[in-house]
Short mmCIF file of C-alpha atoms in Angstrom, two decimals:
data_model
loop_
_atom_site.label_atom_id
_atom_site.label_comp_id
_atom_site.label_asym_id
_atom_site.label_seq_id
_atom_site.Cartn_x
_atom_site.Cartn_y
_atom_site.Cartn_z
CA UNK A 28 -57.10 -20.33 -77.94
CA UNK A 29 -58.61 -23.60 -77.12
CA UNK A 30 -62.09 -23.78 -75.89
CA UNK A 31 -62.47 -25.61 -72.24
CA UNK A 32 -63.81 -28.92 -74.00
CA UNK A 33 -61.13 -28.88 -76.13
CA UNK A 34 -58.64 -28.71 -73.48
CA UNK A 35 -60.57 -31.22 -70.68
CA UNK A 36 -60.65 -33.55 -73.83
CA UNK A 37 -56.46 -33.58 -74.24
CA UNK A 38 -56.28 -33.64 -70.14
CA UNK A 39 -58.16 -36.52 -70.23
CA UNK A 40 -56.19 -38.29 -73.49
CA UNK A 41 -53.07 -38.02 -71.69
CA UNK A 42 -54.44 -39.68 -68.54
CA UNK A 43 -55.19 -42.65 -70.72
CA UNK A 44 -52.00 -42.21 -72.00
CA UNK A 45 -50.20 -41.82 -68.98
CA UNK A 46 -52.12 -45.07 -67.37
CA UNK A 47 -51.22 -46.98 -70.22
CA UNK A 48 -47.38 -46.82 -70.09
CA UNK A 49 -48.03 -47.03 -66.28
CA UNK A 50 -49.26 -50.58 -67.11
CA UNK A 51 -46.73 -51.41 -69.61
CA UNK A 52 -43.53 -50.16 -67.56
CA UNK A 53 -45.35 -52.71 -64.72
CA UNK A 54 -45.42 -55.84 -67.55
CA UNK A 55 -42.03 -55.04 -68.42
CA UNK A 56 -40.74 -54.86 -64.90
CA UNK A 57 -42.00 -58.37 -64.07
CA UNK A 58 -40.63 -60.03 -67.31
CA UNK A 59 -37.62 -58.76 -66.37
CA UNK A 60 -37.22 -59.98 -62.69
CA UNK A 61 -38.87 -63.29 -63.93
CA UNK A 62 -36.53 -63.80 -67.43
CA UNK A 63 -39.00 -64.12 -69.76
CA UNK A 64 -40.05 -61.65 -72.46
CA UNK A 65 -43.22 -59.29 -73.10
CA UNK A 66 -45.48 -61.01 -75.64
CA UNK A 67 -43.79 -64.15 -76.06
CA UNK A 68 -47.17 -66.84 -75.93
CA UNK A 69 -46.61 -70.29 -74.35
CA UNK A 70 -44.07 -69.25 -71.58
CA UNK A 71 -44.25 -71.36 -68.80
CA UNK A 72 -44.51 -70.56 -65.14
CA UNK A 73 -44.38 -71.96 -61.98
CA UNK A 74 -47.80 -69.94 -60.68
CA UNK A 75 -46.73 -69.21 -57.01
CA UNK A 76 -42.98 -68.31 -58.68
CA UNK A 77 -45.15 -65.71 -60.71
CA UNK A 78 -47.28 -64.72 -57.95
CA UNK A 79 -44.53 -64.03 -55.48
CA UNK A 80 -42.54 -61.91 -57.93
CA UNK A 81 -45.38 -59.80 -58.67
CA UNK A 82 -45.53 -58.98 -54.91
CA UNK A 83 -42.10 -58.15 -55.10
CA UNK A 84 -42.24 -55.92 -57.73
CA UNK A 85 -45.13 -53.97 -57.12
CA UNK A 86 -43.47 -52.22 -54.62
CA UNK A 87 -41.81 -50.75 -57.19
CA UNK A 88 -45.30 -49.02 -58.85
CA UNK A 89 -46.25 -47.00 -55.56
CA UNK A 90 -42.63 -45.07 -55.29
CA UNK A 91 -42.83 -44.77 -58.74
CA UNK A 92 -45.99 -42.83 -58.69
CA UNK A 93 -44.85 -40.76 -55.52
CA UNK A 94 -42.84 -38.75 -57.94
CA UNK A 95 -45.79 -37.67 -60.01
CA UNK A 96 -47.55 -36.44 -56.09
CA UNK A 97 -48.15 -32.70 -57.06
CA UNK A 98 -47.97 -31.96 -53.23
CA UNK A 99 -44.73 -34.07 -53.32
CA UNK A 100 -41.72 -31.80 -52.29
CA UNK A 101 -38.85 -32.66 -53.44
CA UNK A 102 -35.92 -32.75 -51.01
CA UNK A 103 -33.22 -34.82 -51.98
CA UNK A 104 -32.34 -37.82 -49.67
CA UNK A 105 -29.59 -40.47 -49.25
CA UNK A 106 -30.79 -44.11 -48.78
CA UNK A 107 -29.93 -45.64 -45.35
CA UNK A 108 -28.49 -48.90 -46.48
CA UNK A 109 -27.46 -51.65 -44.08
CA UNK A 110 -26.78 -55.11 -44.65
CA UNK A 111 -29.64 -57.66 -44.72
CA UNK A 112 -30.77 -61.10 -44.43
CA UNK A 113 -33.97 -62.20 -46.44
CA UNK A 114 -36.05 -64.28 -45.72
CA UNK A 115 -37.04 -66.12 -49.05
CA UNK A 116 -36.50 -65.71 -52.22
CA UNK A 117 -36.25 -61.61 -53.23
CA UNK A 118 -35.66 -59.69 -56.24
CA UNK A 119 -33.63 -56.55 -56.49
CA UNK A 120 -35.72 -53.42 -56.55
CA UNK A 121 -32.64 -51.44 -58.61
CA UNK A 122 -31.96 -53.82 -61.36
CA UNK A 123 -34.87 -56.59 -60.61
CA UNK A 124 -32.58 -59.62 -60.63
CA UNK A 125 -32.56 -62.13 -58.47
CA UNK A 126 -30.68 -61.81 -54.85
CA UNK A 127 -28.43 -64.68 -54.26
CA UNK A 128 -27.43 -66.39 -51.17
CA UNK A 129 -28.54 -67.85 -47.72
CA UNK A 130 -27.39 -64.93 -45.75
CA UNK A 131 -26.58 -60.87 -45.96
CA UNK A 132 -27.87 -61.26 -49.74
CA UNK A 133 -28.08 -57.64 -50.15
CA UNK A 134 -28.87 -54.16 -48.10
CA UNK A 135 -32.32 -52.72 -47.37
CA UNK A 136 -33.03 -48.92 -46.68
CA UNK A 137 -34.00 -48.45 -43.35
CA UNK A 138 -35.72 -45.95 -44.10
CA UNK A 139 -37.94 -46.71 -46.82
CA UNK A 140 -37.57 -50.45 -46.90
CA UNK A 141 -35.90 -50.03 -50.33
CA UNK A 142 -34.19 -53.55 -51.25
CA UNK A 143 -31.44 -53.81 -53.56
CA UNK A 144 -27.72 -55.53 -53.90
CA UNK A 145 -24.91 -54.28 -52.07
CA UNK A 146 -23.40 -53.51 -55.33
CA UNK A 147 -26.68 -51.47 -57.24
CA UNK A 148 -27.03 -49.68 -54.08
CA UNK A 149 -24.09 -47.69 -55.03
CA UNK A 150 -25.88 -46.52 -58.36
CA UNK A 151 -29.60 -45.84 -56.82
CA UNK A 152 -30.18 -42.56 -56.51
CA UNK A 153 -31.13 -40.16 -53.63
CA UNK A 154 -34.65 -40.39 -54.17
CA UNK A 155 -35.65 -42.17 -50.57
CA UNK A 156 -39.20 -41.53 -49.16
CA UNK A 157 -39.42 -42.45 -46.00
CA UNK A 158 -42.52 -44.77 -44.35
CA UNK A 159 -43.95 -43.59 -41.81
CA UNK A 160 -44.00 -46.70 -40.05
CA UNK A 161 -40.22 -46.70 -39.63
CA UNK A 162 -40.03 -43.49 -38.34
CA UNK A 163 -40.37 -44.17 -34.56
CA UNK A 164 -39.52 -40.48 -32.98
CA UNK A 165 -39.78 -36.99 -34.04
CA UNK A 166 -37.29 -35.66 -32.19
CA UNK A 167 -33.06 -36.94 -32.91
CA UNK A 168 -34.76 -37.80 -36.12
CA UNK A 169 -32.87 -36.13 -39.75
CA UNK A 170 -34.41 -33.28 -40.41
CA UNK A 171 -34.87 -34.18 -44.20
CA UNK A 172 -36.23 -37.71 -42.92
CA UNK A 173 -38.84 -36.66 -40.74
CA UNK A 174 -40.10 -33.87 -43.37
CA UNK A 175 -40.37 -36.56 -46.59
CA UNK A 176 -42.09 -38.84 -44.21
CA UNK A 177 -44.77 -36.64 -43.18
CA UNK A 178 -44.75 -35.69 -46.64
CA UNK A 179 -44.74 -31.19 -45.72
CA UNK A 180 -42.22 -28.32 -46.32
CA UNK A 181 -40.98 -28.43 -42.70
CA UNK A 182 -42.35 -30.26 -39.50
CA UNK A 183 -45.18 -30.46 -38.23
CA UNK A 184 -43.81 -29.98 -34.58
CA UNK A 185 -43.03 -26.48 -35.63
CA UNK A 186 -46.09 -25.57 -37.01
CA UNK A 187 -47.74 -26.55 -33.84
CA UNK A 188 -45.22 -24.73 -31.43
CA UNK A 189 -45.32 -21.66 -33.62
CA UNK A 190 -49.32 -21.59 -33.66
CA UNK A 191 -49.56 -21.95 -30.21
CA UNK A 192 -47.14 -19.04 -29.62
CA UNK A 193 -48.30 -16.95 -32.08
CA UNK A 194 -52.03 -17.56 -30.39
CA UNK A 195 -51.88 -17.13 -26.66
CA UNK A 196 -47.52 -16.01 -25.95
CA UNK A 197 -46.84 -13.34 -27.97
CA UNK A 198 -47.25 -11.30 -25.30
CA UNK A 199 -45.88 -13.16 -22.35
CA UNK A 200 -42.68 -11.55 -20.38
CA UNK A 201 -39.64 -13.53 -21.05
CA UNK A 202 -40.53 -14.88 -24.52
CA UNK A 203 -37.58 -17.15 -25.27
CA UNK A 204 -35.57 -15.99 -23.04
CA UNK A 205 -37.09 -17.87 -19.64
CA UNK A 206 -36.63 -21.51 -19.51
CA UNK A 207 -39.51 -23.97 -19.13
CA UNK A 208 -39.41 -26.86 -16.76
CA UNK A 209 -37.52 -29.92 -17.73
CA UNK A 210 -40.11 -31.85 -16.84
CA UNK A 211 -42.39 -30.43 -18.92
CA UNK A 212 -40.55 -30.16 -21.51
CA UNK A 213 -39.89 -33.48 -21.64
CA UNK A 214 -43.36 -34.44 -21.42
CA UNK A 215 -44.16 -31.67 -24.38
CA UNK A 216 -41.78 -34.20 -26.19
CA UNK A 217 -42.83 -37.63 -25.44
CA UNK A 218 -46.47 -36.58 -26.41
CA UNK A 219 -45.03 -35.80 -30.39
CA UNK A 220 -43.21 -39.04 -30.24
CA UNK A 221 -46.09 -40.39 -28.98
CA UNK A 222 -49.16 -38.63 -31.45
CA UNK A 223 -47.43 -37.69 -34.70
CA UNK A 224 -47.60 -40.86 -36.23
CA UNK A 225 -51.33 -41.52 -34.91
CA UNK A 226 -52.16 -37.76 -36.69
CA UNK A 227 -50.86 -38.54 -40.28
CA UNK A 228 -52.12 -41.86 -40.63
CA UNK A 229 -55.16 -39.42 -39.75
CA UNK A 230 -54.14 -37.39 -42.56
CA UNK A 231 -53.79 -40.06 -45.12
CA UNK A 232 -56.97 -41.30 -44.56
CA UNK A 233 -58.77 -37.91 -44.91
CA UNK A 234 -56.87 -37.27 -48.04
CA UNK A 235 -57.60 -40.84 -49.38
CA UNK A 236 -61.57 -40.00 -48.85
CA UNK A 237 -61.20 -36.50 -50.21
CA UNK A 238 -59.87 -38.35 -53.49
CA UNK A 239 -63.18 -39.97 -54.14
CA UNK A 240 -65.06 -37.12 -54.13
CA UNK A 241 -66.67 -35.94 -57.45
CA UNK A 242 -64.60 -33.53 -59.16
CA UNK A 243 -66.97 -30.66 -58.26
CA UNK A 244 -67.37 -31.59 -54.84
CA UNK A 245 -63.74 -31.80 -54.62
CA UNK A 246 -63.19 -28.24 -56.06
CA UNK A 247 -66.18 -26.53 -53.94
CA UNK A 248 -65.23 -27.79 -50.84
CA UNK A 249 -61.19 -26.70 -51.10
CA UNK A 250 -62.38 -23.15 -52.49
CA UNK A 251 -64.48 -23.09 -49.20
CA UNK A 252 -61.32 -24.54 -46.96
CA UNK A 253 -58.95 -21.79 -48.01
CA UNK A 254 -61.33 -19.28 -47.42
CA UNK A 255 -61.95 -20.56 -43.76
CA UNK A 256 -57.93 -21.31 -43.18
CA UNK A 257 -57.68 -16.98 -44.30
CA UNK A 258 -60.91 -16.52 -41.74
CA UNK A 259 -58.60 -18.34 -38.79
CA UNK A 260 -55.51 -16.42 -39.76
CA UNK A 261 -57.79 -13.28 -38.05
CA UNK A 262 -58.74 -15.14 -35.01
CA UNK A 263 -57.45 -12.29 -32.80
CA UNK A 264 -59.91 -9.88 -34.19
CA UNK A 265 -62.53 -12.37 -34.93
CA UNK A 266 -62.38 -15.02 -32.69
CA UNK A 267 -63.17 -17.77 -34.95
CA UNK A 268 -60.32 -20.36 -35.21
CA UNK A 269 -60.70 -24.06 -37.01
CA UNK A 270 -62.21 -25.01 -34.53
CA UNK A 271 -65.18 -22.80 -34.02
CA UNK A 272 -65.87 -23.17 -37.55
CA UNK A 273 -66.02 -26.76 -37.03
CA UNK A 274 -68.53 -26.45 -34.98
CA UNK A 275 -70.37 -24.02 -37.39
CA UNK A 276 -69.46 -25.72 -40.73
CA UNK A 277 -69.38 -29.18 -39.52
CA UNK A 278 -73.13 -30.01 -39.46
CA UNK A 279 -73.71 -28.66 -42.56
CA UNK A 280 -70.62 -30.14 -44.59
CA UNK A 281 -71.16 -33.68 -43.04
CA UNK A 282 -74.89 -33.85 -42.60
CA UNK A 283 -76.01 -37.34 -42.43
CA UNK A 284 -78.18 -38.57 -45.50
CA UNK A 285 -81.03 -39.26 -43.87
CA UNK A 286 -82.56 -36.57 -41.25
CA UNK A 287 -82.00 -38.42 -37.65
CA UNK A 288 -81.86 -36.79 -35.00
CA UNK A 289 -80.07 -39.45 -32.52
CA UNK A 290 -77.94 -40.06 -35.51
CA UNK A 291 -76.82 -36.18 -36.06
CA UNK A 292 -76.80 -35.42 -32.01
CA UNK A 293 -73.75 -38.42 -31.93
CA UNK A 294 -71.64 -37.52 -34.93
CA UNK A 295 -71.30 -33.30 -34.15
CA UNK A 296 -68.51 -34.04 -32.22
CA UNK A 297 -67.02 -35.84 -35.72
CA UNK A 298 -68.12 -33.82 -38.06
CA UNK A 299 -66.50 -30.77 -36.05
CA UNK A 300 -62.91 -32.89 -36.22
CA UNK A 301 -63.16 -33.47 -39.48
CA UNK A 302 -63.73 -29.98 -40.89
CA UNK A 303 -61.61 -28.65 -38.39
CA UNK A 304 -59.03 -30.95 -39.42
CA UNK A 305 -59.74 -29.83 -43.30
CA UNK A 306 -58.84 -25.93 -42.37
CA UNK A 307 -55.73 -26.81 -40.59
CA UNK A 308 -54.27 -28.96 -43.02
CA UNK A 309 -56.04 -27.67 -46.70
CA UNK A 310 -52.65 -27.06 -47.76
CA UNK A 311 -51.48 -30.92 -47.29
CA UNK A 312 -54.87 -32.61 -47.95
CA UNK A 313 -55.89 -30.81 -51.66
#
């Protein structure tokens, strides 16, 4: 068997590896879209030519690397092409040529922003993740839309219903079977339209900070999360849900560096959202 340096020494050789065909795939790409070829010396080009395809193509890189998300899950989805007028010169994002014309040069996903000709649009395959920013409601949205967006297994509008239930209706006469008030209801929807978006762009930045944590910080502090999501999963017997245990855990995790006492008396109410918001999600954020 291999000993643990042995093995974090080939994890990290195939990182390197991995980073370096990232890179090369990127070089490659850009020749391509600009007509020129990998290693030739003395190739001229006009520099804001150069510069603008490179902002063209590295669109490309980031949905590239969403396939390689381990939290990714991977439900098929159809592009959402429709005609479209550029504005500029634009590249294809299927086949990286150039996209002719003055007008409807080619369709864009209006979902994802994908852009691509009319023609390669027919050979991209159903591998659209939706932007978040395009998403406008959560309800009379595709179910399979609104899910890759927010990046989870189902959405999040369930969850949240199916907590609330589970914590304070279980018991309450009529369960399903008595109608709320329309205008409530209707209000119960306009606020998910409304806060959704608001809560993942939440998310994303959590996650983004959680990233440049030290490896071991990292690792301690999602061993400690899934313990505390299993200690709110028994909130009827121990009355402790995320967050109480923000309250609790939240001083300690997020203690300022330096021991102020104005300072720690303004941020409790932060650090309590933040670990809070670490127990609900530990399962989208690690």
């Amino acid at each position: 068997m291999f000993s643990q340096e042995l093995w974090l020494e080939n994890e990290k050789k195939c990182a390197v590896v991995w980073k370096s065909k990232q890179g090369r795939k990127r070089q490659e790409l850009l020749a391509m879209a600009l007509g020129v070829m990998v290693g030739v010396k003395g190739g001229w080009l006009w520099p804001p030519l150069k510069l603008f395809a490179c902002s063209q193509i590295s669109s490309l890189v980031p949905r590239a690397a969403l396939t390689h998300k381990d939290n990714h899950f991977n439900y098929e989805k159809t592009h959402k092409f429709k005609i479209h007028t550029f504005r500029g010169p634009h590249w294809c994002e299927y086949c990286a040529n150039f996209m002719w014309g003055i007008i409807t040069q080619g369709v864009r996903c209006s979902d994802c922003g994908l852009n691509v000709h009319k023609q390669c649009s027919k050979h991209v395959p159903n591998d659209c993740q939706p932007d978040l920013k395009r998403i406008k409601k959560v309800y009379c949205c595709d179910l399979t839309t609104l899910i890759k967006a927010h990046n989870t297994q189902r959405p999040m509008v369930v969850d949240i219903c199916i907590w609330e239930i589970e914590a304070k209706g279980l018991k309450s006469e009529g369960l399903y079977r008595v109608s709320g008030f329309t205008e409530h209801i209707e209000d119960v929807k306009m606020a998910f339209d409304r806060e959704i978006s608001i809560a993942d762009q939440r998310l994303e930045t959590v996650h983004e900070m959680l990233m440049l944590l030290p490896p071991a910080h990292y690792e301690t502090l999602w061993y400690l999360m899934i313990h505390l999501k299993k200690v709110t999963m028994n909130e009827k017997d121990n009355f402790m849900n995320a967050e109480n245990l923000g309250i609790v855990f939240g001083p300690t995790l997020m203690r300022p560096p330096e021991d102020r006492t104005l300072t720690t008396l303004h941020d409790m109410q932060y650090q309590k959202l933040i670990v809070q918001i670490l127990i609900e999600n530990e399962d989208v954020l690690f």
